[in-house]
Amino acid sequence: MGRPSKSDLTRAEERFALARIALELIEQGGLEALTARAVAERAGMSVGAVYKAFGDLEALRLEANAITMRDMRRVLEASLDRSAGAPATERLLALADAYAGFARLRRKAWTAMLAPRVSDTPPEMAGEIAALFGLIGGVLTETGRVPEVEIPIAVKALWASVHGMVHLGETNGLGPISPDDVPRMTRLLVTAALRGLVGEPPP
């Protein structure tokens, strides 16, 4: 009971393989390189088969994004492992630096995650988002000084703020903010945020 049938497993494997191909296309040519025909040609199947596995191209892109998020989560987890035992400020800064580094190294895949969507967040992607937020929440919980009720909104505020700075640094979307500015900006933000949340002095 509860074990997937062979046919179900095959469908899951096929979807994952197609999502991997979609991610390869994005990494090589950006989001504009992702088309059903390009995926079908690389997979050796018909365009109709791609749409049978995924109802539309957005669903395929979102599953590819979930793979990118999983890759990013592993990078962030490794940064936390390396900063074990450090003050909360330094652990959060390690996460921020890892996020900025991932955005720079995997820029096309990272940019694809930012594309607007009209459909609901698929379970795979929602799970990865929750796991990423959980890394920040875990650091705040470790302090023992942030009220549990405040942690979810604090996590969102920190994530959104760091992401915004990284995005501006990578795209130069508003004003003279370069990638070199981001570490100093995140240090200022995180230090101030932790001081306000837990009274932690600056490092």
mmCIF file of C-alpha atoms in Angstrom:
data_model
loop_
_atom_site.group_PDB
_atom_site.id
_atom_site.type_symbol
_atom_site.label_atom_id
_atom_site.label_comp_id
_atom_site.label_asym_id
_atom_site.label_seq_id
_atom_site.Cartn_x
_atom_site.Cartn_y
_atom_site.Cartn_z
ATOM 1 C CA MET A 1 0.000 0.000 0.000
ATOM 2 C CA GLY A 2 1.193 3.494 -0.826
ATOM 3 C CA ARG A 3 3.947 2.425 -3.234
ATOM 4 C CA PRO A 4 3.770 4.000 -6.723
ATOM 5 C CA SER A 5 2.931 1.707 -9.595
ATOM 6 C CA LYS A 6 5.456 1.170 -12.343
ATOM 7 C CA SER A 7 3.454 3.401 -14.680
ATOM 8 C CA ASP A 8 3.266 6.173 -12.063
ATOM 9 C CA LEU A 9 6.995 5.944 -11.445
ATOM 10 C CA THR A 10 7.673 6.098 -15.169
ATOM 11 C CA ARG A 11 5.562 9.234 -15.531
ATOM 12 C CA ALA A 12 7.343 10.865 -12.600
ATOM 13 C CA GLU A 13 10.726 9.998 -14.072
ATOM 14 C CA GLU A 14 9.674 11.363 -17.457
ATOM 15 C CA ARG A 15 8.517 14.643 -15.934
ATOM 16 C CA PHE A 16 11.767 14.989 -14.039
ATOM 17 C CA ALA A 17 13.816 14.266 -17.165
ATOM 18 C CA LEU A 18 11.866 16.881 -19.132
ATOM 19 C CA ALA A 19 12.295 19.419 -16.323
ATOM 20 C CA ARG A 20 16.037 18.732 -16.387
ATOM 21 C CA ILE A 21 16.115 19.352 -20.135
ATOM 22 C CA ALA A 22 14.131 22.559 -19.661
ATOM 23 C CA LEU A 23 16.659 23.716 -17.071
ATOM 24 C CA GLU A 24 19.560 22.898 -19.412
ATOM 25 C CA LEU A 25 17.961 25.022 -22.139
ATOM 26 C CA ILE A 26 17.467 27.900 -19.703
ATOM 27 C CA GLU A 27 21.053 27.652 -18.447
ATOM 28 C CA GLN A 28 22.363 27.713 -22.009
ATOM 29 C CA GLY A 29 20.159 30.334 -23.628
ATOM 30 C CA GLY A 30 18.026 32.014 -21.011
ATOM 31 C CA LEU A 31 14.292 31.757 -20.519
ATOM 32 C CA GLU A 32 13.622 32.612 -24.166
ATOM 33 C CA ALA A 33 15.375 29.368 -25.167
ATOM 34 C CA LEU A 34 12.726 27.310 -23.384
ATOM 35 C CA THR A 35 10.160 26.139 -25.926
ATOM 36 C CA ALA A 36 8.150 22.939 -26.122
ATOM 37 C CA ARG A 37 9.740 22.148 -29.463
ATOM 38 C CA ALA A 38 13.281 22.575 -28.131
ATOM 39 C CA VAL A 39 12.489 20.312 -25.184
ATOM 40 C CA ALA A 40 10.853 17.733 -27.443
ATOM 41 C CA GLU A 41 13.784 17.669 -29.852
ATOM 42 C CA ARG A 42 16.318 17.228 -27.071
ATOM 43 C CA ALA A 43 14.195 14.547 -25.402
ATOM 44 C CA GLY A 44 13.571 12.696 -28.668
ATOM 45 C CA MET A 45 9.797 12.897 -28.429
ATOM 46 C CA SER A 46 6.927 14.805 -29.973
ATOM 47 C CA VAL A 47 5.765 18.241 -28.881
ATOM 48 C CA GLY A 48 2.430 16.645 -28.036
ATOM 49 C CA ALA A 49 4.143 14.272 -25.616
ATOM 50 C CA VAL A 50 5.717 17.224 -23.806
ATOM 51 C CA TYR A 51 2.306 18.848 -23.414
ATOM 52 C CA LYS A 52 0.865 15.527 -22.270
ATOM 53 C CA ALA A 53 3.426 15.413 -19.451
ATOM 54 C CA PHE A 54 2.943 19.121 -18.626
ATOM 55 C CA GLY A 55 -0.265 20.909 -19.453
ATOM 56 C CA ASP A 56 1.555 24.035 -20.554
ATOM 57 C CA LEU A 57 5.021 25.527 -20.814
ATOM 58 C CA GLU A 58 4.676 27.413 -17.536
ATOM 59 C CA ALA A 59 4.118 24.168 -15.628
ATOM 60 C CA LEU A 60 7.322 22.800 -17.150
ATOM 61 C CA ARG A 61 9.237 25.974 -16.287
ATOM 62 C CA LEU A 62 8.032 25.893 -12.702
ATOM 63 C CA GLU A 63 9.189 22.311 -12.284
ATOM 64 C CA ALA A 64 12.568 23.310 -13.707
ATOM 65 C CA ASN A 65 12.589 26.199 -11.223
ATOM 66 C CA ALA A 66 11.984 23.719 -8.407
ATOM 67 C CA ILE A 67 15.183 21.909 -9.407
ATOM 68 C CA THR A 68 17.062 25.220 -9.333
ATOM 69 C CA MET A 69 15.652 25.973 -5.899
ATOM 70 C CA ARG A 70 16.746 22.581 -4.632
ATOM 71 C CA ASP A 71 20.250 23.212 -5.950
ATOM 72 C CA MET A 72 20.249 26.611 -4.279
ATOM 73 C CA ARG A 73 19.013 25.178 -0.991
ATOM 74 C CA ARG A 74 21.920 22.740 -0.934
ATOM 75 C CA VAL A 75 24.369 25.604 -1.469
ATOM 76 C CA LEU A 76 22.780 27.563 1.373
ATOM 77 C CA GLU A 77 22.743 24.524 3.656
ATOM 78 C CA ALA A 78 26.457 24.057 3.033
ATOM 79 C CA SER A 79 27.076 27.690 3.998
ATOM 80 C CA LEU A 80 25.240 27.124 7.275
ATOM 81 C CA ASP A 81 27.275 24.003 7.973
ATOM 82 C CA ARG A 82 30.475 25.996 7.507
ATOM 83 C CA SER A 83 29.250 28.733 9.861
ATOM 84 C CA ALA A 84 28.101 26.379 12.622
ATOM 85 C CA GLY A 85 28.698 27.870 16.039
ATOM 86 C CA ALA A 86 29.027 31.439 14.770
ATOM 87 C CA PRO A 87 26.746 34.276 15.982
ATOM 88 C CA ALA A 88 23.367 34.558 14.286
ATOM 89 C CA THR A 89 24.463 37.656 12.377
ATOM 90 C CA GLU A 90 27.368 35.800 10.787
ATOM 91 C CA ARG A 91 25.181 32.794 9.958
ATOM 92 C CA LEU A 92 22.608 34.982 8.244
ATOM 93 C CA LEU A 93 25.362 36.796 6.370
ATOM 94 C CA ALA A 94 26.725 33.433 5.264
ATOM 95 C CA LEU A 95 23.292 32.627 3.821
ATOM 96 C CA ALA A 96 23.131 36.017 2.095
ATOM 97 C CA ASP A 97 26.594 35.601 0.590
ATOM 98 C CA ALA A 98 25.745 32.094 -0.595
ATOM 99 C CA TYR A 99 22.536 33.361 -2.196
ATOM 100 C CA ALA A 100 24.360 36.175 -4.007
ATOM 101 C CA GLY A 101 27.030 33.754 -5.170
ATOM 102 C CA PHE A 102 24.439 31.333 -6.502
ATOM 103 C CA ALA A 103 22.638 34.129 -8.348
ATOM 104 C CA ARG A 104 25.894 35.144 -10.010
ATOM 105 C CA LEU A 105 27.033 31.605 -10.859
ATOM 106 C CA ARG A 106 23.646 30.355 -12.073
ATOM 107 C CA ARG A 107 22.326 33.670 -13.289
ATOM 108 C CA LYS A 108 20.073 32.442 -16.110
ATOM 109 C CA ALA A 109 18.444 29.754 -14.000
ATOM 110 C CA TRP A 110 18.113 32.192 -11.106
ATOM 111 C CA THR A 111 16.530 34.803 -13.377
ATOM 112 C CA ALA A 112 14.042 32.214 -14.641
ATOM 113 C CA MET A 113 12.805 31.775 -11.077
ATOM 114 C CA LEU A 114 11.856 35.464 -11.019
ATOM 115 C CA ALA A 115 9.631 35.328 -14.102
ATOM 116 C CA PRO A 116 5.955 36.119 -13.396
ATOM 117 C CA ARG A 117 3.534 33.209 -13.265
ATOM 118 C CA VAL A 118 -0.228 32.924 -13.572
ATOM 119 C CA SER A 119 -0.709 29.419 -12.163
ATOM 120 C CA ASP A 120 -0.578 28.304 -8.549
ATOM 121 C CA THR A 121 2.747 27.336 -7.030
ATOM 122 C CA PRO A 122 3.264 23.599 -7.675
ATOM 123 C CA PRO A 123 3.900 21.372 -4.641
ATOM 124 C CA GLU A 124 7.548 20.753 -5.556
ATOM 125 C CA MET A 125 8.272 24.464 -5.737
ATOM 126 C CA ALA A 126 6.254 25.281 -2.616
ATOM 127 C CA GLY A 127 8.218 22.664 -0.699
ATOM 128 C CA GLU A 128 11.534 24.144 -1.771
ATOM 129 C CA ILE A 129 10.428 27.672 -0.862
ATOM 130 C CA ALA A 130 9.390 26.460 2.588
ATOM 131 C CA ALA A 131 12.734 24.695 3.017
ATOM 132 C CA LEU A 132 14.657 27.830 2.024
ATOM 133 C CA PHE A 133 12.672 29.973 4.447
ATOM 134 C CA GLY A 134 13.228 27.299 7.075
ATOM 135 C CA LEU A 135 16.979 27.865 6.927
ATOM 136 C CA ILE A 136 16.548 31.491 7.974
ATOM 137 C CA GLY A 137 13.903 30.616 10.524
ATOM 138 C CA GLY A 138 16.197 28.030 12.028
ATOM 139 C CA VAL A 139 18.920 30.610 12.647
ATOM 140 C CA LEU A 140 16.441 32.963 14.301
ATOM 141 C CA THR A 141 15.079 30.124 16.426
ATOM 142 C CA GLU A 142 18.616 29.199 17.539
ATOM 143 C CA THR A 143 18.975 32.582 19.218
ATOM 144 C CA GLY A 144 16.163 31.747 21.607
ATOM 145 C CA ARG A 145 15.300 35.447 21.714
ATOM 146 C CA VAL A 146 12.920 35.938 18.800
ATOM 147 C CA PRO A 147 9.256 35.346 19.708
ATOM 148 C CA GLU A 148 8.008 32.349 17.752
ATOM 149 C CA VAL A 149 5.052 34.317 16.428
ATOM 150 C CA GLU A 150 7.395 36.881 14.845
ATOM 151 C CA ILE A 151 9.718 34.439 13.091
ATOM 152 C CA PRO A 152 7.640 33.841 9.912
ATOM 153 C CA ILE A 153 7.301 37.542 9.080
ATOM 154 C CA ALA A 154 10.919 38.233 10.067
ATOM 155 C CA VAL A 155 12.042 35.487 7.684
ATOM 156 C CA LYS A 156 10.011 36.973 4.841
ATOM 157 C CA ALA A 157 11.334 40.457 5.538
ATOM 158 C CA LEU A 158 14.961 39.311 5.603
ATOM 159 C CA TRP A 159 14.585 37.150 2.503
ATOM 160 C CA ALA A 160 12.807 39.856 0.516
ATOM 161 C CA SER A 161 15.328 42.513 1.522
ATOM 162 C CA VAL A 162 18.415 40.459 0.668
ATOM 163 C CA HIS A 163 16.857 39.217 -2.559
ATOM 164 C CA GLY A 164 16.025 42.771 -3.580
ATOM 165 C CA MET A 165 19.586 43.929 -3.034
ATOM 166 C CA VAL A 166 21.028 40.961 -4.913
ATOM 167 C CA HIS A 167 18.585 41.523 -7.759
ATOM 168 C CA LEU A 168 19.478 45.190 -8.060
ATOM 169 C CA GLY A 169 23.168 44.395 -7.888
ATOM 170 C CA GLU A 170 22.950 41.753 -10.605
ATOM 171 C CA THR A 171 20.647 43.661 -12.964
ATOM 172 C CA ASN A 172 21.542 47.309 -12.246
ATOM 173 C CA GLY A 173 17.811 47.849 -12.403
ATOM 174 C CA LEU A 174 17.670 50.954 -10.208
ATOM 175 C CA GLY A 175 20.553 53.275 -9.660
ATOM 176 C CA PRO A 176 24.289 52.670 -9.250
ATOM 177 C CA ILE A 177 24.142 49.433 -7.220
ATOM 178 C CA SER A 178 26.799 46.936 -8.266
ATOM 179 C CA PRO A 179 27.423 43.343 -7.100
ATOM 180 C CA ASP A 180 30.378 44.681 -5.103
ATOM 181 C CA ASP A 181 27.997 46.827 -3.053
ATOM 182 C CA VAL A 182 25.775 43.913 -2.031
ATOM 183 C CA PRO A 183 27.962 42.393 0.746
ATOM 184 C CA ARG A 184 28.235 45.728 2.558
ATOM 185 C CA MET A 185 24.533 46.410 2.087
ATOM 186 C CA THR A 186 23.522 43.008 3.415
ATOM 187 C CA ARG A 187 25.872 43.348 6.395
ATOM 188 C CA LEU A 188 24.265 46.672 7.300
ATOM 189 C CA LEU A 189 20.765 45.248 6.912
ATOM 190 C CA VAL A 190 21.326 41.972 8.740
ATOM 191 C CA THR A 191 23.249 43.613 11.583
ATOM 192 C CA ALA A 192 20.491 46.164 12.101
ATOM 193 C CA ALA A 193 17.762 43.535 11.830
ATOM 194 C CA LEU A 194 19.365 41.214 14.385
ATOM 195 C CA ARG A 195 20.023 44.097 16.740
ATOM 196 C CA GLY A 196 16.357 44.986 16.568
ATOM 197 C CA LEU A 197 15.097 41.415 16.872
ATOM 198 C CA VAL A 198 17.373 39.981 19.545
ATOM 199 C CA GLY A 199 19.581 42.813 20.720
ATOM 200 C CA GLU A 200 22.654 41.154 19.219
ATOM 201 C CA PRO A 201 25.586 43.591 19.017
ATOM 202 C CA PRO A 202 27.348 44.055 15.693
ATOM 203 C CA PRO A 203 30.275 41.660 15.066
#
